[in-house]
Coordinates of C-alpha atoms in Angstrom, one line a residue:
M979 CA -28.7 7.0 -28.1
Q980 CA -31.3 6.9 -30.9
V981 CA -33.9 9.6 -31.1
G982 CA -37.1 9.3 -33.2
A983 CA -40.3 11.2 -33.8
F984 CA -43.6 9.5 -32.7
V985 CA -46.6 10.5 -34.9
L986 CA -50.2 9.8 -34.2
G987 CA -51.8 11.7 -37.0
A988 CA -53.7 13.6 -34.3
Q989 CA -56.8 15.5 -35.5
F990 CA -57.1 18.5 -33.1
P991 CA -60.5 20.2 -32.7
G992 CA -61.4 22.3 -35.7
Q993 CA -59.0 20.5 -38.0
Q994 CA -59.7 18.5 -41.1
E995 CA -58.5 14.9 -41.3
S996 CA -56.3 15.9 -44.3
E997 CA -54.5 18.4 -42.1
A998 CA -53.6 15.8 -39.6
L999 CA -52.3 13.4 -42.2
D1000 CA -50.4 16.1 -44.1
R1001 CA -48.7 17.1 -40.8
A1002 CA -47.8 13.4 -40.2
V1003 CA -46.1 13.2 -43.6
S1004 CA -44.3 16.5 -43.1
V1005 CA -43.0 15.4 -39.8
A1006 CA -41.4 12.3 -41.3
E1007 CA -39.8 14.4 -44.1
A1008 CA -38.5 16.9 -41.6
A1009 CA -37.1 14.2 -39.3
E1010 CA -35.2 12.8 -42.3
R1011 CA -33.8 16.2 -43.2
S1012 CA -32.9 16.9 -39.6
G1013 CA -31.0 13.7 -39.0
L1014 CA -33.3 11.9 -36.5
D1015 CA -33.0 8.2 -36.4
H1016 CA -36.6 7.0 -36.8
V1017 CA -40.2 8.0 -37.2
W1018 CA -42.8 5.8 -35.4
L1019 CA -46.4 5.7 -36.6
A1020 CA -49.5 4.9 -34.6
E1021 CA -52.8 3.5 -35.9
H1022 CA -56.3 3.9 -34.6
H1023 CA -59.8 3.3 -35.9
F1024 CA -62.9 5.4 -35.8
V1025 CA -61.5 8.2 -33.5
S1026 CA -59.9 11.6 -34.1
Y1027 CA -57.3 10.8 -31.5
G1028 CA -55.3 9.5 -34.5
V1029 CA -56.7 9.3 -38.0
C1030 CA -54.2 6.9 -39.5
P1031 CA -56.0 3.5 -39.7
S1032 CA -53.1 1.6 -41.1
A1033 CA -49.6 2.3 -39.8
V1034 CA -48.0 -0.1 -42.2
T1035 CA -49.6 1.7 -45.2
L1036 CA -48.4 5.1 -44.1
A1037 CA -45.0 3.6 -43.4
A1038 CA -44.8 2.4 -47.0
L1039 CA -45.5 5.9 -48.2
L1040 CA -42.9 7.4 -46.0
L1041 CA -40.3 4.8 -46.8
G1042 CA -40.8 5.7 -50.5
R1043 CA -40.4 9.4 -49.7
T1044 CA -37.2 9.0 -47.6
R1045 CA -33.9 7.4 -48.2
R1046 CA -32.1 7.1 -44.8
I1047 CA -34.4 7.3 -41.8
G1048 CA -35.9 4.2 -40.1
V1049 CA -39.7 3.9 -40.1
G1050 CA -41.6 1.8 -37.6
T1051 CA -45.2 1.1 -36.6
A1052 CA -46.1 2.0 -33.0
V1053 CA -48.1 -0.1 -33.3
S1054 CA -49.9 -2.3 -35.8
V1055 CA -52.9 -3.7 -33.9
L1056 CA -52.4 -7.5 -34.3
P1057 CA -56.0 -8.6 -33.3
N1058 CA -57.3 -6.6 -36.1
A1059 CA -55.0 -8.0 -38.8
H1060 CA -54.2 -11.4 -40.2
P1061 CA -50.6 -12.2 -39.1
V1062 CA -49.8 -13.6 -42.5
A1063 CA -51.0 -10.5 -44.3
L1064 CA -49.0 -8.3 -41.9
G1065 CA -46.0 -10.6 -42.3
E1066 CA -46.1 -10.3 -46.1
Q1067 CA -46.3 -6.5 -45.9
T1068 CA -43.4 -6.5 -43.4
A1069 CA -41.2 -8.7 -45.7
L1070 CA -42.0 -6.6 -48.7
L1071 CA -41.0 -3.3 -46.9
H1072 CA -38.0 -4.9 -45.4
L1073 CA -36.6 -6.1 -48.7
L1074 CA -37.4 -3.0 -50.6
T1075 CA -35.8 -0.6 -48.1
E1076 CA -32.7 -2.5 -47.1
G1077 CA -34.1 -3.1 -43.6
R1078 CA -35.3 0.4 -42.7
F1079 CA -38.7 -0.8 -41.6
T1080 CA -39.5 -2.0 -38.1
L1081 CA -42.8 -3.7 -37.3
G1082 CA -44.2 -2.8 -33.9
V1083 CA -47.2 -4.9 -32.8
G1084 CA -49.6 -4.7 -29.9
R1085 CA -52.9 -6.0 -28.5
G1086 CA -54.7 -2.7 -28.8
G1087 CA -57.8 -2.2 -26.6
P1088 CA -61.2 -3.7 -26.1
W1089 CA -62.7 -1.4 -28.7
V1090 CA -65.4 -1.8 -31.3
D1091 CA -62.6 -2.4 -33.8
L1092 CA -62.8 -6.0 -32.7
E1093 CA -66.4 -6.2 -33.8
V1094 CA -65.8 -4.5 -37.1
F1095 CA -62.8 -6.5 -38.1
G1096 CA -64.2 -9.8 -36.8
G1097 CA -61.6 -10.7 -34.1
G1098 CA -63.9 -10.3 -31.2
T1099 CA -62.9 -10.2 -27.5
R1100 CA -61.1 -13.5 -27.7
A1101 CA -58.6 -12.1 -30.2
F1102 CA -57.9 -9.3 -27.7
E1103 CA -58.0 -11.3 -24.4
E1104 CA -56.6 -14.7 -25.4
G1105 CA -55.4 -14.7 -29.0
F1106 CA -52.4 -12.4 -29.1
P1107 CA -49.8 -15.2 -28.4
E1108 CA -51.1 -17.3 -31.2
A1109 CA -51.1 -14.4 -33.7
L1110 CA -47.7 -13.2 -32.6
D1111 CA -46.2 -16.7 -33.0
L1112 CA -47.7 -17.1 -36.4
L1113 CA -46.3 -13.7 -37.5
L1114 CA -42.8 -14.7 -36.2
R1115 CA -42.9 -18.0 -38.0
W1116 CA -43.8 -16.2 -41.2
L1117 CA -40.8 -13.9 -40.9
R1118 CA -38.4 -16.8 -40.0
E1119 CA -39.4 -19.9 -42.0
P1120 CA -39.5 -20.8 -45.7
R1121 CA -42.9 -22.6 -45.4
V1122 CA -45.6 -22.1 -42.9
S1123 CA -48.9 -23.9 -41.9
A1124 CA -51.2 -23.2 -39.0
D1125 CA -53.4 -25.4 -36.7
G1126 CA -54.4 -23.1 -33.9
E1127 CA -57.5 -21.9 -32.3
R1128 CA -58.1 -19.0 -34.7
Y1129 CA -55.8 -19.7 -37.7
R1130 CA -55.8 -22.9 -39.6
F1131 CA -54.4 -23.5 -43.1
R1132 CA -52.3 -25.9 -45.1
E1133 CA -48.6 -25.3 -45.6
V1134 CA -47.7 -22.6 -48.0
A1135 CA -44.5 -21.0 -49.2
V1136 CA -43.4 -17.7 -47.7
V1137 CA -43.1 -15.3 -50.7
P1138 CA -41.3 -12.9 -50.6
R1139 CA -39.1 -14.3 -47.9
P1140 CA -37.3 -11.8 -45.7
D1141 CA -33.6 -12.4 -45.1
P1142 CA -33.5 -15.1 -42.4
A1143 CA -29.8 -14.8 -41.8
G1144 CA -30.0 -13.1 -38.4
P1145 CA -32.3 -12.8 -35.4
L1146 CA -35.4 -10.6 -35.4
G1147 CA -34.8 -7.2 -33.9
P1148 CA -34.1 -3.7 -35.0
G1149 CA -30.5 -3.3 -36.0
A1150 CA -29.7 -6.9 -35.2
G1151 CA -29.1 -7.9 -38.8
G1152 CA -31.0 -10.5 -40.8
G1153 CA -34.7 -10.4 -40.7
P1154 CA -37.1 -7.5 -40.1
G1155 CA -37.1 -5.7 -36.8
V1156 CA -40.1 -6.6 -34.6
V1157 CA -41.0 -4.9 -31.3
V1158 CA -43.9 -5.6 -28.9
A1159 CA -45.9 -2.9 -27.1
C1160 CA -46.0 -3.9 -23.5
T1161 CA -48.4 -2.5 -20.9
S1162 CA -48.8 -5.5 -18.5
P1163 CA -46.5 -8.1 -16.9
G1164 CA -48.0 -10.8 -19.0
T1165 CA -47.1 -9.1 -22.3
V1166 CA -43.6 -8.3 -20.9
R1167 CA -43.1 -12.0 -20.3
L1168 CA -44.5 -12.9 -23.7
A1169 CA -42.0 -10.6 -25.4
A1170 CA -39.1 -11.8 -23.2
E1171 CA -39.9 -15.5 -23.9
R1172 CA -39.7 -14.8 -27.7
L1173 CA -36.7 -12.6 -27.2
L1174 CA -38.4 -9.5 -28.7
P1175 CA -37.7 -6.0 -27.6
M1176 CA -40.4 -3.9 -25.9
L1177 CA -42.1 -0.6 -26.8
L1178 CA -43.1 1.1 -23.5
G1179 CA -45.8 3.7 -23.5
M1180 CA -45.6 7.4 -22.8
H1181 CA -48.0 7.1 -19.9
C1182 CA -45.3 5.3 -17.9
G1183 CA -42.7 7.0 -15.8
D1184 CA -39.1 5.9 -15.5
A1185 CA -39.7 3.8 -12.4
D1186 CA -42.4 1.7 -14.1
K1187 CA -40.3 1.3 -17.2
A1188 CA -37.3 0.2 -15.1
D1189 CA -39.4 -2.4 -13.4
M1190 CA -40.6 -3.7 -16.8
T1191 CA -37.1 -3.9 -18.2
R1192 CA -36.0 -5.9 -15.2
L1193 CA -38.9 -8.2 -15.5
W1194 CA -38.2 -8.7 -19.2
R1195 CA -34.6 -9.6 -18.6
T1196 CA -35.4 -12.0 -15.8
A1197 CA -38.1 -13.7 -18.0
A1198 CA -35.8 -13.9 -21.0
L1199 CA -33.0 -15.6 -19.0
E1200 CA -35.5 -17.9 -17.4
A1201 CA -36.7 -18.9 -20.9
G1202 CA -33.2 -20.1 -21.6
H1203 CA -31.9 -17.4 -23.9
P1204 CA -28.1 -16.8 -23.8
P1205 CA -27.1 -13.8 -21.7
E1206 CA -25.4 -12.1 -24.7
A1207 CA -28.5 -12.4 -26.8
V1208 CA -30.6 -11.0 -24.0
A1209 CA -28.3 -8.1 -23.6
A1210 CA -28.2 -7.4 -27.4
T1211 CA -32.0 -7.5 -27.6
A1212 CA -32.4 -5.3 -24.5
R1213 CA -30.5 -2.6 -26.3
Q1214 CA -33.4 -2.4 -28.8
H1215 CA -36.2 -1.5 -26.3
V1216 CA -38.0 1.7 -27.2
S1217 CA -39.3 4.3 -24.8
A1218 CA -42.3 6.4 -26.0
G1219 CA -42.6 9.9 -24.6
V1220 CA -43.4 13.5 -25.4
V1221 CA -41.1 16.2 -26.5
Q1222 CA -41.8 20.0 -26.7
V1223 CA -38.7 22.1 -27.0
G1224 CA -39.0 25.7 -25.8
D1225 CA -36.9 28.4 -24.3
S1226 CA -38.1 27.4 -20.9
H1227 CA -40.1 24.6 -19.2
E1228 CA -43.0 27.0 -18.6
E1229 CA -43.1 28.1 -22.2
A1230 CA -43.1 24.5 -23.5
R1231 CA -45.6 23.4 -20.9
Q1232 CA -48.0 26.2 -21.8
A1233 CA -47.8 25.3 -25.4
L1234 CA -49.0 21.8 -24.6
T1235 CA -51.5 22.5 -22.0
K1236 CA -53.2 25.0 -24.4
A1237 CA -53.7 22.4 -27.1
M1238 CA -53.5 18.8 -25.9
P1239 CA -56.4 18.7 -23.4
G1240 CA -59.0 19.6 -26.1
W1241 CA -57.5 16.9 -28.4
L1242 CA -57.5 14.3 -25.7
Q1243 CA -61.0 15.1 -24.5
E1244 CA -62.4 14.8 -28.0
G1245 CA -60.3 12.0 -29.4
L1246 CA -60.2 9.6 -26.4
G1247 CA -63.8 10.3 -25.6
Q1248 CA -64.8 8.7 -29.0
H1249 CA -63.6 5.2 -28.0
V1250 CA -66.4 2.7 -27.8
T1251 CA -65.9 -0.7 -26.1
V1252 CA -66.8 -3.8 -28.0
D1253 CA -68.9 -5.3 -25.3
G1254 CA -70.2 -2.4 -23.4
R1255 CA -67.7 -2.8 -20.5
P1256 CA -67.3 0.5 -18.5
R1257 CA -64.2 2.5 -19.3
S1258 CA -62.5 5.2 -17.3
M1259 CA -60.9 8.3 -18.9
R1260 CA -58.1 10.4 -17.6
D1261 CA -58.7 14.0 -16.9
P1262 CA -57.3 15.6 -20.1
L1263 CA -55.6 18.6 -18.4
A1264 CA -54.2 16.5 -15.5
Y1265 CA -52.9 13.9 -18.0
T1266 CA -51.2 16.7 -20.1
E1267 CA -49.6 18.1 -17.0
L1268 CA -48.4 14.7 -16.0
L1269 CA -46.8 14.2 -19.5
C1270 CA -45.1 17.5 -19.1
E1271 CA -43.5 16.5 -15.9
L1272 CA -42.5 13.0 -17.0
H1273 CA -40.9 13.8 -20.4
A1274 CA -38.7 16.1 -22.4
V1275 CA -40.7 19.3 -22.1
G1276 CA -38.7 22.5 -21.7
S1277 CA -35.4 24.1 -22.7
P1278 CA -33.0 22.0 -24.9
R1279 CA -30.8 21.4 -21.8
L1280 CA -33.8 20.2 -19.8
C1281 CA -35.0 18.0 -22.6
A1282 CA -31.6 16.4 -23.0
D1283 CA -31.3 15.9 -19.2
R1284 CA -34.6 14.1 -19.0
L1285 CA -33.8 11.8 -21.9
A1286 CA -30.5 11.0 -20.4
A1287 CA -32.1 10.4 -17.0
T1288 CA -34.6 8.0 -18.6
A1289 CA -31.7 6.1 -20.3
E1290 CA -29.8 5.9 -17.1
R1291 CA -32.7 4.7 -14.9
T1292 CA -34.2 2.2 -17.4
G1293 CA -31.3 1.2 -19.7
I1294 CA -33.4 2.2 -22.7
E1295 CA -31.6 4.3 -25.3
R1296 CA -34.1 4.4 -28.1
F1297 CA -36.8 7.0 -28.0
A1298 CA -40.1 7.6 -29.9
L1299 CA -41.1 11.1 -28.9
L1300 CA -44.5 12.6 -29.7
V1301 CA -43.7 15.8 -31.5
E1302 CA -47.2 17.1 -32.5
G1303 CA -48.5 18.1 -29.1
T1304 CA -49.4 21.7 -30.2
G1305 CA -51.4 20.5 -33.2
E1306 CA -49.9 23.1 -35.4
R1307 CA -48.1 22.1 -38.6
D1308 CA -45.4 24.8 -38.5
G1309 CA -45.0 24.6 -34.7
T1310 CA -44.6 20.8 -35.0
L1311 CA -41.9 21.1 -37.7
R1312 CA -40.0 23.7 -35.5
N1313 CA -40.2 21.2 -32.7
V1314 CA -38.7 18.5 -34.8
Q1315 CA -35.9 20.8 -35.9
R1316 CA -35.1 22.0 -32.4
L1317 CA -35.1 18.4 -31.2
A1318 CA -32.6 17.4 -33.8
E1319 CA -30.4 20.6 -33.8
E1320 CA -30.5 21.7 -30.1
V1321 CA -31.4 18.7 -28.0
R1322 CA -29.7 15.7 -29.7
P1323 CA -26.2 17.2 -29.8
L1324 CA -26.4 17.5 -26.0
L1325 CA -26.9 13.7 -25.8
A1326 CA -23.6 12.9 -27.5

């Protein structure tokens, strides 16, 4: 089982942006020291929910400050980036860090980002498969051209070229690891057809994640991928969740319900849709309490049991766990340390 820290760069009410970013860097350094397997970085634009606008840039910084730990994006928003530019950055980090970088990509949301970066609603609603396929060709082939709806260019050389010796996938050997954030059956099938592992969100419970892994496996086999390749890739799925280690469930729950609702209310409330479409927002306190019941929130034993139960029910054994739910730097670092020293040994 692989346990990693999930970092949003969350700016809690009353904090400066620099505090959130400093905490994010400190978490990665603490995760390295503590022996965790990965740190996963989110990206957002124009909202205090997360103040990192480029997960791949922050990943480059953290890869330079660490020597062992894997660093991944969770996720880089593909409709806002040119697939070739993202592919070049991925190849560079892959080669310079001996494969420690994993690129997570996703569709993002129908936010004003699409207007600012020029993709528009079509990039979000229809363009993800084209962008993903171009990105994958860039990571697999020596020369690439494009003649699609959004991307068209003459053949060019892939420089630097990532090692093409093996299949794409974290830990699979060869090229850079790529995972796809999946929140709908259509995206699950898209990832399965391309034999890419999934990143499943923290808003989902075990039953939903189990359904998605079953759908992914069925779609991958129907696409003609060999059963052994399907099984190997399925071992690279990632389950996002929340962790707060305390001396009891109630202590840990109170720590999160005290801090998270204010952050969620302020940060999520800042999202603006690109086309004025109505949007609904979860009740921040109710959502926090739901996360406390779904995920590893409580004593070390309870946290370990919940992670083990998720692994058993879903088959997923790679975790990206949100560690900054209290919003406090020192408290977050203690949470990372307790996760590594008190929870992880119980999973062995």
